Short mmCIF file of C-alpha atoms in Angstrom, two decimals:
data_model
loop_
_atom_site.label_atom_id
_atom_site.label_comp_id
_atom_site.label_asym_id
_atom_site.label_seq_id
_atom_site.Cartn_x
_atom_site.Cartn_y
_atom_site.Cartn_z
CA MET A 13 72.06 116.66 16.39
CA SER A 14 73.62 112.96 16.68
CA VAL A 15 70.32 111.43 14.49
CA LEU A 16 71.22 114.49 12.14
CA ALA A 17 74.71 114.49 11.47
CA ALA A 18 75.00 111.21 10.85
CA ALA A 19 72.34 111.25 8.86
CA SER A 20 74.05 113.63 6.55
CA THR A 21 76.93 111.54 6.29
CA THR A 22 74.96 108.35 4.93
CA ALA A 23 75.30 107.70 1.13
CA PRO A 24 72.98 109.96 -1.46
CA PHE A 25 70.30 108.08 -2.95
CA VAL A 26 70.93 106.47 -6.27
CA ALA A 27 68.00 106.09 -8.68
CA PRO A 28 67.43 102.64 -10.04
CA HIS A 29 68.03 102.04 -13.48
CA VAL A 30 65.18 100.92 -15.30
CA GLU A 31 65.88 99.55 -18.64
CA PHE A 32 62.18 101.37 -20.10
CA GLY A 33 62.32 100.04 -23.76
CA LYS A 34 63.29 96.55 -22.44
CA LEU A 35 60.00 96.82 -20.81
CA SER A 36 57.73 98.30 -23.33
CA PRO A 37 55.08 95.25 -24.04
CA MET A 38 53.87 95.58 -20.21
CA LEU A 39 54.17 99.31 -19.80
CA ILE A 40 52.19 99.08 -22.63
CA ALA A 41 49.35 97.15 -21.76
CA PHE A 42 49.28 98.89 -18.45
CA GLY A 43 49.10 102.59 -20.09
CA THR A 44 45.73 100.72 -22.15
CA ALA A 45 44.50 99.88 -19.52
CA THR A 46 44.99 103.28 -17.13
CA LEU A 47 43.43 104.81 -20.63
CA GLY A 48 40.36 103.18 -20.61
CA ILE A 49 39.84 103.74 -17.39
CA LEU A 50 40.10 107.66 -18.51
CA VAL A 51 37.29 106.30 -21.63
CA GLU A 52 34.84 105.34 -18.89
CA ALA A 53 35.40 108.74 -16.66
CA PHE A 54 34.99 111.35 -19.23
CA ALA A 55 33.68 109.59 -22.57
CA PRO A 56 29.71 109.97 -23.19
CA ARG A 57 27.92 106.27 -22.36
CA ALA A 58 27.26 105.38 -25.75
CA HIS A 59 30.11 105.58 -27.54
CA ARG A 60 32.37 104.38 -24.70
CA TYR A 61 32.15 100.54 -26.64
CA ARG A 62 33.74 101.20 -29.61
CA ILE A 63 36.32 103.55 -28.24
CA GLN A 64 37.86 100.37 -25.59
CA VAL A 65 37.45 98.18 -27.98
CA GLY A 66 39.02 100.00 -30.77
CA LEU A 67 41.74 100.92 -27.97
CA ALA A 68 42.64 97.65 -26.12
CA LEU A 69 42.81 95.97 -29.87
CA LEU A 70 45.32 98.80 -30.15
CA GLY A 71 47.45 98.64 -27.37
CA ILE A 72 47.11 95.08 -27.81
CA ALA A 73 48.79 95.33 -31.49
CA VAL A 74 51.33 98.08 -30.36
CA ALA A 75 52.51 95.89 -27.49
CA PHE A 76 53.13 92.80 -29.99
CA GLY A 77 55.23 94.57 -31.79
CA ALA A 78 57.61 95.68 -29.26
CA VAL A 79 57.63 92.02 -28.49
CA ILE A 80 58.69 91.64 -32.30
CA ALA A 81 61.38 94.88 -32.00
CA LEU A 82 62.40 92.70 -28.82
CA HIS A 83 63.10 89.68 -30.71
CA ASN A 84 67.41 90.56 -30.98
CA SER A 85 67.93 91.75 -28.10
CA GLY A 86 69.40 88.74 -26.65
CA ALA A 87 68.80 87.73 -23.07
CA ASN A 88 69.21 90.26 -20.52
CA LEU A 89 67.96 90.83 -16.88
CA VAL A 90 66.38 94.36 -16.74
CA ALA A 91 64.93 96.72 -14.08
CA GLN A 92 67.39 95.89 -11.34
CA GLY A 93 67.33 92.19 -12.02
CA ALA A 94 63.70 91.46 -11.65
CA VAL A 95 62.81 91.38 -15.17
CA ALA A 96 64.14 88.55 -17.32
CA VAL A 97 63.69 89.57 -21.01
CA ASP A 98 65.23 86.52 -23.04
CA GLY A 99 63.62 84.50 -25.79
CA THR A 100 61.48 82.47 -23.44
CA THR A 101 59.27 85.38 -21.40
CA LEU A 102 58.88 86.76 -25.54
CA PHE A 103 57.59 83.72 -26.95
CA LEU A 104 55.17 84.08 -23.97
CA GLN A 105 54.92 87.52 -24.12
CA GLY A 106 53.77 87.68 -27.79
CA THR A 107 51.25 83.93 -26.97
CA ILE A 108 49.31 85.74 -24.40
CA LEU A 109 48.84 89.11 -26.82
CA VAL A 110 48.18 87.01 -29.84
CA ILE A 111 45.11 84.99 -27.92
CA ALA A 112 44.36 88.18 -25.94
CA PHE A 113 43.96 89.91 -29.74
CA VAL A 114 41.25 87.70 -30.00
CA GLY A 115 39.99 85.96 -27.08
CA LEU A 116 39.12 90.09 -26.75
CA LEU A 117 37.06 89.62 -30.26
CA VAL A 118 35.34 87.67 -28.82
CA VAL A 119 34.42 89.65 -26.04
CA ALA A 120 33.36 92.93 -27.93
CA GLU A 121 30.78 90.47 -29.60
CA ARG A 122 27.15 92.11 -29.15
CA LYS A 123 25.28 90.44 -32.55
CA THR A 124 24.35 87.40 -29.86
CA ASP A 125 22.37 88.39 -28.49
CA GLN A 126 19.79 91.14 -29.13
CA ASN A 127 22.95 93.85 -29.97
CA GLN A 128 23.46 93.21 -26.31
CA ASP A 129 27.21 91.92 -25.14
CA ALA A 130 27.74 88.65 -22.53
CA PHE A 131 28.11 91.10 -19.46
CA ALA A 132 25.37 92.64 -17.43
CA ALA A 133 23.91 95.99 -18.09
CA GLN A 134 25.19 97.40 -14.98
CA GLY A 135 27.46 95.05 -12.81
CA ALA A 136 26.41 96.64 -9.45
CA THR A 137 22.26 95.90 -10.04
CA VAL A 138 21.04 92.85 -8.40
CA PRO A 139 20.19 89.58 -10.76
CA GLY A 140 16.58 90.41 -10.59
CA SER A 141 15.74 93.11 -9.77
CA GLN A 142 13.79 96.49 -11.16
CA ALA A 143 17.71 98.20 -11.31
CA GLU A 144 18.81 95.76 -13.37
CA ARG A 145 15.14 95.18 -16.33
CA ASP A 146 15.96 99.36 -16.10
CA THR A 147 18.98 99.58 -17.23
CA THR A 148 18.54 96.27 -19.58
CA ARG A 149 16.23 98.29 -20.91
CA ARG A 150 17.88 101.32 -21.62
CA GLY A 151 21.23 99.14 -23.36
CA TRP A 152 23.96 100.18 -20.83
CA GLN A 153 27.25 98.50 -22.19
CA THR A 154 30.18 96.93 -19.05
CA THR A 155 32.94 98.83 -20.87
CA GLU A 156 35.10 99.26 -17.93
CA VAL A 157 35.62 94.93 -18.65
CA TYR A 158 38.19 95.94 -21.66
CA PRO A 159 40.89 98.13 -19.18
CA LEU A 160 40.12 94.92 -16.82
CA LEU A 161 41.60 92.42 -19.77
CA MET A 162 44.22 94.43 -20.51
CA PHE A 163 45.55 95.33 -16.37
CA SER A 164 45.20 91.47 -16.59
CA VAL A 165 46.91 90.95 -19.74
CA GLY A 166 49.69 93.31 -18.36
CA GLY A 167 49.83 91.13 -15.16
CA MET A 168 50.62 87.92 -17.76
CA LEU A 169 52.98 89.77 -19.98
CA LEU A 170 54.88 90.26 -16.54
CA PHE A 171 54.69 86.32 -14.79
CA PRO A 172 56.98 84.34 -16.87
CA ALA A 173 58.96 87.01 -16.96
CA ALA A 174 59.89 87.81 -13.39
CA ASN A 175 63.01 87.02 -12.04
CA ASP A 176 62.28 87.42 -8.80
CA LEU A 177 59.63 86.04 -6.60
CA LEU A 178 58.11 89.34 -4.84
CA THR A 179 57.72 90.88 -8.87
CA MET A 180 55.55 87.46 -9.29
CA PHE A 181 53.68 87.63 -7.30
CA VAL A 182 51.91 91.53 -8.14
CA ALA A 183 51.80 90.32 -11.66
CA LEU A 184 50.18 87.31 -9.66
CA GLU A 185 47.26 89.90 -7.85
CA VAL A 186 47.58 92.21 -11.29
CA LEU A 187 46.37 89.12 -13.17
CA SER A 188 43.96 87.51 -11.13
CA LEU A 189 42.13 90.79 -9.81
CA PRO A 190 40.72 92.38 -12.94
CA LEU A 191 39.33 88.10 -13.81
CA TYR A 192 37.32 87.47 -10.23
CA LEU A 193 35.77 90.47 -11.50
CA VAL A 194 34.47 90.24 -14.86
CA CYS A 195 33.81 86.18 -13.80
CA GLY A 196 31.15 87.88 -11.76
CA LEU A 197 29.47 90.28 -14.78
CA SER A 198 27.72 87.19 -17.05
CA ARG A 199 24.70 88.63 -18.88
CA HIS A 200 22.50 85.44 -18.06
CA ARG A 201 22.96 82.92 -15.23
CA ARG A 202 24.25 86.07 -12.77
CA LEU A 203 23.87 83.59 -9.52
CA LEU A 204 26.11 81.52 -11.42
CA SER A 205 28.13 83.55 -12.56
CA GLN A 206 28.46 85.89 -9.17
CA GLU A 207 28.66 82.59 -7.62
CA ALA A 208 31.43 81.02 -10.17
CA ALA A 209 33.37 84.62 -9.33
CA LEU A 210 33.66 84.03 -5.49
CA LYS A 211 34.32 80.77 -5.67
CA TYR A 212 37.73 81.96 -7.76
CA PHE A 213 37.54 84.77 -5.61
CA LEU A 214 38.30 82.81 -1.87
CA LEU A 215 40.20 79.98 -3.68
CA GLY A 216 42.28 82.35 -5.52
CA ALA A 217 43.16 84.40 -1.94
CA PHE A 218 44.55 80.57 -0.51
CA SER A 219 46.65 80.59 -3.18
CA SER A 220 48.29 83.41 -3.07
CA ALA A 221 48.63 83.22 0.35
CA PHE A 222 50.20 79.81 -0.17
CA PHE A 223 52.68 82.16 -2.33
CA LEU A 224 53.99 84.55 -0.41
CA TYR A 225 54.06 81.95 2.26
CA GLY A 226 56.83 80.40 0.51
CA ALA A 227 58.89 82.80 -1.22
CA ALA A 228 58.98 84.33 2.71
CA MET A 229 60.21 81.17 3.91
CA LEU A 230 62.57 80.89 0.36
CA TYR A 231 63.64 84.36 1.63
CA GLY A 232 64.49 83.08 4.74
CA TYR A 233 66.50 80.30 3.28
CA ALA A 234 68.08 82.30 0.72
CA GLY A 235 68.08 85.42 1.97
CA SER A 236 66.98 86.67 -1.02
CA VAL A 237 63.58 86.74 -3.95
CA ASN A 238 65.89 86.76 -7.04
CA LEU A 239 65.64 83.90 -8.79
CA GLU A 240 69.53 83.27 -9.27
CA VAL A 241 70.68 84.17 -5.73
CA ILE A 242 68.30 81.47 -4.61
CA ALA A 243 69.72 78.59 -7.30
CA GLN A 244 73.12 79.90 -5.56
CA HIS A 245 72.42 78.81 -2.52
CA VAL A 246 70.73 75.43 -3.30
CA ALA A 247 73.66 74.70 -5.22
CA HIS A 248 75.72 75.54 -2.35
CA PRO A 249 73.99 75.57 0.77
CA THR A 250 74.85 77.19 3.93
CA ALA A 251 71.62 76.25 5.53
CA GLY A 252 69.11 72.99 6.47
CA SER A 253 66.67 72.12 3.50
CA ALA A 254 63.65 72.39 5.50
CA LEU A 255 62.86 76.03 4.52
CA LEU A 256 63.83 75.68 0.56
CA TYR A 257 61.59 72.49 0.15
CA THR A 258 58.48 73.86 2.55
CA GLY A 259 58.81 76.89 0.48
CA LEU A 260 59.40 75.21 -2.21
CA ALA A 261 55.48 73.25 -1.73
CA LEU A 262 54.22 77.03 -0.86
CA LEU A 263 55.26 78.14 -3.96
CA GLY A 264 54.09 75.02 -6.23
CA MET A 265 50.45 75.26 -4.76
CA GLY A 266 49.82 78.86 -5.33
CA LEU A 267 51.44 78.11 -9.55
CA LEU A 268 49.44 74.45 -9.47
CA PHE A 269 46.38 76.28 -8.97
CA LYS A 270 46.54 79.07 -11.96
CA VAL A 271 47.15 76.16 -14.04
CA GLY A 272 44.99 74.38 -13.48
CA ALA A 273 46.71 71.27 -12.02
CA ALA A 274 44.80 68.36 -10.00
CA PRO A 275 44.38 68.72 -6.61
CA PHE A 276 44.47 72.35 -6.71
CA HIS A 277 41.99 72.10 -9.82
CA MET A 278 38.13 72.67 -8.03
CA TRP A 279 37.40 76.03 -9.24
CA THR A 280 37.84 75.01 -12.43
CA PRO A 281 34.30 73.12 -14.05
CA ASP A 282 32.68 75.50 -11.50
CA VAL A 283 34.65 79.21 -12.56
CA TYR A 284 33.97 77.29 -16.83
CA GLN A 285 30.80 77.47 -16.20
CA GLY A 286 29.78 79.91 -14.69
CA ALA A 287 31.57 82.76 -15.95
CA PRO A 288 30.69 84.61 -19.66
CA THR A 289 31.55 81.90 -22.15
CA PRO A 290 34.21 84.78 -23.60
CA ILE A 291 35.82 85.35 -20.33
CA THR A 292 36.24 81.39 -20.18
CA GLY A 293 37.61 81.05 -23.38
CA PHE A 294 40.21 84.48 -22.34
CA MET A 295 41.45 82.41 -18.42
CA ALA A 296 41.33 79.14 -19.91
CA ALA A 297 44.39 79.79 -22.47
CA ALA A 298 46.04 82.69 -21.64
CA THR A 299 46.22 82.45 -17.86
CA LYS A 300 47.66 78.83 -19.05
CA ILE A 301 50.80 80.78 -20.38
CA ALA A 302 51.17 83.20 -17.60
CA ALA A 303 50.79 80.08 -15.62
CA PHE A 304 53.19 77.65 -16.88
CA GLY A 305 55.61 80.44 -17.99
CA ALA A 306 55.52 81.22 -14.40
CA LEU A 307 56.75 77.39 -13.48
CA VAL A 308 58.88 76.86 -15.97
CA ARG A 309 60.85 79.95 -14.59
CA VAL A 310 60.72 78.68 -11.30
CA LEU A 311 61.91 75.44 -11.52
CA ASP A 312 64.23 76.44 -13.95
CA VAL A 313 66.27 79.02 -12.60
CA GLY A 314 65.59 78.82 -9.75
CA MET A 315 65.22 75.37 -8.58
CA GLY A 316 67.20 73.72 -11.43
CA VAL A 317 69.79 72.35 -9.41
CA SER A 318 70.21 68.78 -9.32
CA SER A 319 70.00 68.28 -6.18
CA ALA A 320 66.50 69.97 -5.45
CA GLU A 321 65.38 69.28 -8.79
CA THR A 322 66.13 65.32 -7.62
CA VAL A 323 63.41 66.47 -4.76
CA TRP A 324 60.81 68.06 -7.21
CA ARG A 325 60.79 66.43 -9.83
CA PRO A 326 59.37 62.53 -8.81
CA VAL A 327 56.42 64.71 -7.00
CA MET A 328 55.62 66.71 -10.12
CA GLN A 329 55.60 63.61 -12.02
CA ALA A 330 52.87 62.04 -9.96
CA ILE A 331 50.83 65.73 -9.84
CA ALA A 332 50.73 65.06 -13.75
CA ILE A 333 49.85 61.78 -13.67
CA ILE A 334 46.99 62.58 -11.22
CA THR A 335 45.53 65.18 -13.01
CA MET A 336 45.79 63.57 -16.75
CA LEU A 337 43.72 61.13 -14.37
CA VAL A 338 41.40 63.43 -12.94
CA GLY A 339 40.93 65.52 -16.61
CA GLY A 340 40.54 62.27 -17.76
CA VAL A 341 38.28 60.77 -16.36
CA LEU A 342 35.45 63.30 -14.57
CA ALA A 343 35.58 64.44 -18.20
CA LEU A 344 33.39 61.44 -18.71
CA THR A 345 30.76 62.83 -16.34
CA GLN A 346 29.84 65.53 -18.06
CA ARG A 347 26.58 66.85 -20.06
CA ASP A 348 27.07 70.20 -19.52
CA ILE A 349 29.51 71.37 -22.52
CA LYS A 350 31.69 73.88 -20.53
CA ARG A 351 32.28 71.76 -17.50
CA MET A 352 33.12 68.66 -20.09
CA LEU A 353 36.27 71.75 -21.20
CA ALA A 354 37.12 72.27 -18.12
CA TYR A 355 38.34 69.05 -17.31
CA SER A 356 39.66 69.29 -20.81
CA ALA A 357 41.40 72.55 -19.53
CA ILE A 358 42.27 69.90 -16.60
CA LEU A 359 43.46 67.33 -18.89
CA ASN A 360 45.44 69.35 -20.85
CA ALA A 361 47.73 70.81 -17.42
CA GLY A 362 48.54 67.56 -17.34
CA TYR A 363 49.94 66.90 -20.39
CA LEU A 364 52.53 70.52 -19.69
CA LEU A 365 53.07 69.02 -16.12
CA ILE A 366 54.78 66.39 -18.14
CA GLY A 367 56.81 68.54 -20.63
CA VAL A 368 57.77 71.14 -17.08
CA THR A 369 59.32 67.64 -15.23
CA SER A 370 61.43 66.15 -18.20
CA THR A 371 63.79 69.55 -17.59
CA THR A 372 65.15 69.68 -21.16
CA ALA A 373 65.47 72.29 -23.45
CA GLN A 374 63.60 69.92 -25.78
CA ALA A 375 61.09 69.47 -23.77
CA ARG A 376 60.86 73.48 -23.09
CA ALA A 377 60.46 73.88 -26.88
CA ALA A 378 57.58 71.26 -26.98
CA VAL A 379 55.97 73.01 -23.92
CA LEU A 380 55.69 76.64 -25.70
CA PHE A 381 54.85 74.98 -29.15
CA TYR A 382 52.25 73.92 -27.07
CA LEU A 383 50.80 76.40 -25.29
CA PRO A 384 50.10 78.82 -28.65
CA VAL A 385 48.37 76.12 -30.23
CA TYR A 386 46.48 74.88 -27.62
CA GLY A 387 45.52 78.16 -26.26
CA VAL A 388 44.04 79.62 -30.21
CA ALA A 389 42.13 75.67 -30.08
CA ILE A 390 40.27 76.34 -26.83
CA VAL A 391 39.59 80.21 -27.89
CA GLY A 392 37.79 79.30 -30.63
CA ALA A 393 35.26 76.40 -29.35
CA PHE A 394 34.37 78.96 -26.36
CA ALA A 395 33.72 81.53 -29.57
CA VAL A 396 31.32 78.93 -31.00
CA VAL A 397 29.13 78.06 -27.88
CA THR A 398 28.68 81.19 -27.69
CA LEU A 399 26.82 81.12 -31.07
CA VAL A 400 24.82 78.45 -29.63
CA ARG A 401 21.65 79.47 -27.70
CA ASP A 402 18.25 79.24 -26.84
CA ALA A 403 15.19 81.58 -24.16
CA GLY A 404 17.66 81.64 -21.80
CA GLY A 405 21.37 82.10 -23.21
CA GLU A 406 23.52 80.25 -23.82
CA ALA A 407 22.50 76.43 -24.27
CA THR A 408 25.50 74.55 -22.50
CA ASP A 409 24.25 71.04 -22.52
CA LEU A 410 25.09 67.93 -24.66
CA SER A 411 21.66 66.91 -25.23
CA ARG A 412 20.53 70.39 -26.46
CA TRP A 413 23.18 69.84 -28.87
CA ALA A 414 21.56 66.73 -30.75
CA GLY A 415 21.07 67.79 -34.22
CA LEU A 416 23.76 70.25 -34.95
CA GLY A 417 25.49 69.27 -37.57
CA ARG A 418 22.22 70.19 -39.73
CA ARG A 419 21.01 73.16 -38.23
CA ALA A 420 24.24 74.30 -38.14
CA PRO A 421 26.82 73.16 -40.52
CA ILE A 422 29.38 75.46 -40.55
CA PRO A 423 29.70 76.27 -36.30
CA ALA A 424 28.85 72.62 -35.54
CA ALA A 425 32.26 72.04 -38.29
CA LEU A 426 34.72 73.96 -36.65
CA LEU A 427 33.60 72.62 -32.68
CA ALA A 428 34.66 69.94 -34.70
CA VAL A 429 37.99 70.53 -35.68
CA PHE A 430 38.28 72.25 -32.15
CA LEU A 431 37.94 68.82 -30.57
CA LEU A 432 39.04 66.57 -32.96
CA ALA A 433 42.82 68.16 -32.35
CA PHE A 434 41.66 67.99 -28.90
CA ALA A 435 41.46 64.48 -29.25
CA GLY A 436 45.13 64.35 -30.78
CA ILE A 437 43.83 63.17 -33.91
CA PRO A 438 46.90 63.55 -37.20
CA PHE A 439 47.54 66.47 -39.07
CA THR A 440 45.97 69.03 -36.24
CA SER A 441 47.77 71.52 -34.05
CA ILE A 442 47.68 69.92 -30.78
CA PHE A 443 48.50 65.94 -32.04
CA ILE A 444 52.29 68.03 -32.93
CA GLY A 445 52.28 69.79 -29.57
CA LYS A 446 51.98 65.78 -28.20
CA PHE A 447 53.69 64.42 -30.29
CA ALA A 448 56.71 66.52 -28.99
CA ILE A 449 56.30 66.51 -25.15
CA PHE A 450 56.13 62.79 -25.40
CA GLN A 451 58.88 62.50 -27.45
CA ALA A 452 60.96 64.43 -24.51
CA ALA A 453 59.38 62.93 -21.71
CA LEU A 454 60.47 59.84 -23.19
CA ASN A 455 64.67 61.26 -23.94
CA ALA A 456 64.68 62.38 -20.42
CA GLY A 457 63.78 59.08 -19.39
CA SER A 458 59.72 59.29 -18.29
CA PRO A 459 58.20 56.07 -20.34
CA ASP A 460 55.89 55.96 -17.12
CA LEU A 461 54.57 59.08 -17.65
CA VAL A 462 53.99 58.76 -21.72
CA ILE A 463 52.65 55.18 -21.04
CA VAL A 464 49.77 57.19 -18.76
CA ALA A 465 49.69 60.33 -20.75
CA VAL A 466 48.45 57.90 -24.24
CA LEU A 467 45.77 56.66 -22.37
CA ALA A 468 44.49 59.78 -20.64
CA SER A 469 44.40 60.67 -24.28
CA ALA A 470 42.39 57.09 -25.62
CA LEU A 471 39.92 58.50 -22.86
CA ALA A 472 39.87 61.54 -23.98
CA ALA A 473 39.04 60.82 -27.57
CA PHE A 474 35.79 59.39 -26.32
CA PHE A 475 34.16 62.25 -24.30
CA TYR A 476 35.48 64.70 -27.35
CA LEU A 477 33.89 62.07 -30.88
CA ARG A 478 30.61 61.77 -28.35
CA VAL A 479 30.23 65.64 -29.16
CA VAL A 480 31.10 65.34 -32.75
CA VAL A 481 28.73 62.65 -32.75
CA VAL A 482 25.67 64.32 -30.93
CA MET A 483 25.73 66.93 -33.23
CA PHE A 484 25.86 65.02 -36.61
CA PHE A 485 24.39 61.61 -35.89
CA SER A 486 21.67 62.48 -33.72
CA ASP A 487 18.16 63.96 -35.01
CA PRO A 488 17.58 67.90 -34.47
CA LEU A 489 14.78 68.21 -31.29
CA PRO A 490 11.58 70.58 -32.64
CA GLU A 491 13.06 73.05 -29.73
CA GLY A 492 16.12 72.40 -31.10
CA PRO A 493 18.57 75.65 -29.94
CA THR A 494 19.08 78.49 -32.01
CA ILE A 495 22.67 80.00 -33.89
CA ALA A 496 23.18 83.00 -33.64
CA HIS A 497 24.60 85.07 -36.47
CA PRO A 498 28.39 86.01 -35.08
CA SER A 499 29.51 89.78 -35.59
CA ILE A 500 32.69 90.11 -38.56
CA ALA A 501 34.55 89.92 -35.17
CA VAL A 502 33.54 86.86 -34.20
CA LYS A 503 34.07 85.04 -37.36
CA THR A 504 37.15 86.39 -37.37
CA ALA A 505 38.21 84.79 -34.70
CA LEU A 506 37.26 81.26 -35.61
CA ALA A 507 38.79 81.45 -39.10
CA VAL A 508 42.32 82.51 -37.26
CA ALA A 509 41.18 79.67 -34.91
CA ALA A 510 40.66 76.94 -37.15
CA PHE A 511 42.63 77.91 -39.59
CA ALA A 512 45.68 77.37 -36.86
CA THR A 513 44.36 74.59 -35.57
CA VAL A 514 44.62 72.87 -39.23
CA ALA A 515 47.91 74.97 -40.23
CA LEU A 516 50.17 74.03 -37.68
CA GLY A 517 49.10 70.83 -38.13
CA VAL A 518 49.73 70.34 -41.69
CA ALA A 519 52.62 72.27 -41.28
CA PRO A 520 53.72 73.21 -38.27
CA SER A 521 57.84 74.06 -38.66
CA LEU A 522 57.62 77.01 -38.48
CA LEU A 523 56.27 76.82 -34.83
CA LEU A 524 58.59 74.45 -34.01
CA HIS A 525 62.19 76.15 -35.08
CA LEU A 526 60.83 79.25 -33.09
CA ALA A 527 60.04 77.38 -29.48
CA ASN A 528 62.95 75.98 -30.31
CA ASN A 529 65.48 78.85 -30.98
CA SER A 530 62.94 80.50 -27.61
CA ALA A 531 63.87 77.80 -25.19
CA GLY A 532 67.44 77.91 -25.58
CA THR A 533 67.94 81.55 -24.41
CA LEU A 534 66.84 81.34 -20.56
CA ALA A 535 68.67 84.79 -18.65
CA LYS A 536 69.91 83.27 -15.58
#
């Protein structure tokens, strides 16, 4: 009776207030993914592909419209303070949605392989088995790829917006788990693809465990997982710093794994090589944008106090240097185009870490500018790779690309544009991005980082230009690869990527202005 009496005197349950309008981009992405699952359950197999592609593209477009509608809403903490909706969040969400739209156009390609897409006809079949041959002969499509990618996009939208560590962890898992699955669904070289998926899953599980242990230690330090509360305890400490910096180190491991920074980069070349190439391009761009957004929020909001900054900033600067050296040096030894682009992604993560460690509004704006221009270019580069084919599927060995500029001048020219942008050639978008990051680092008093970055850029120019030389200044092979004739979807993706890479190098002011305005509004 006493228990019942005590229960009757407690305060009534009060439902949390959730601002669904402010969360609409994420809710639209998750809603689209849920509808995609229903399509898989009820739509006839012959119609699923068209429905899923149209639904995914429509969902991304509507979510992007929701981001635009929120751009004047100011900086707000919503969902009981768990999610931050501010200029930085909306800029990153809009960028992720643009990249996802372009990436899905490449994922939906079916003309490069006898009216089949890049994915296994049925993911559950054993590679090389009779069941796999039967499903391929019947022309089955693994259309569940599209709702899986939409779930991942929803997690990516939430990841940089999360204002507490538990919400950030949930977003990390939601964006990661679908990618672990789709990495193992390549139609060709199935065993390599499944090996890549297994490596990604196992190493991703370790990184998630590190992140969660770090969040637990920070909770032990501050009594909360909210970034604002953690920042208040860092500014006015009431306990020792051992839990704080151990938790931050473990949390950083989980985030640095996702951005592909050394020494947490080991998964990157194997996964990029083994995954279906359209998925590789999607991951290389969208995942990096979401992860860097989350890293910026943790460091700026939760650890932006000067006492903490003096501890983590030198560590992050050292990681940036190691990342640039690892990416630049190891890329020189690669003969596989996809592995070379993987080490290029590591190198570019090092450039972005320079901006993150500079900790100024100018540096944050430079990072915001760099993320979309790099993302568009890397999706375009992998889209070109999907078109170069031989009897075994994609021809990714560099020696097979000899004389490609004579066999297929347009795809070779497009890839050359993207590679020259990665090399930082003037009048390309990534040159402007590098210049903005280096300038911000100099203004923040980090000339040593800029010197290493310039040397790494010079080193990178060699392996980027090596591909251009092989394509345009080598004799074609007698049994060289063929070039697939892409559908209008891939042509559109390539046109958008090439146009953006050149246009934002010649006239970058609009995107720079938008990045500057967005960087100045970070909800705290």
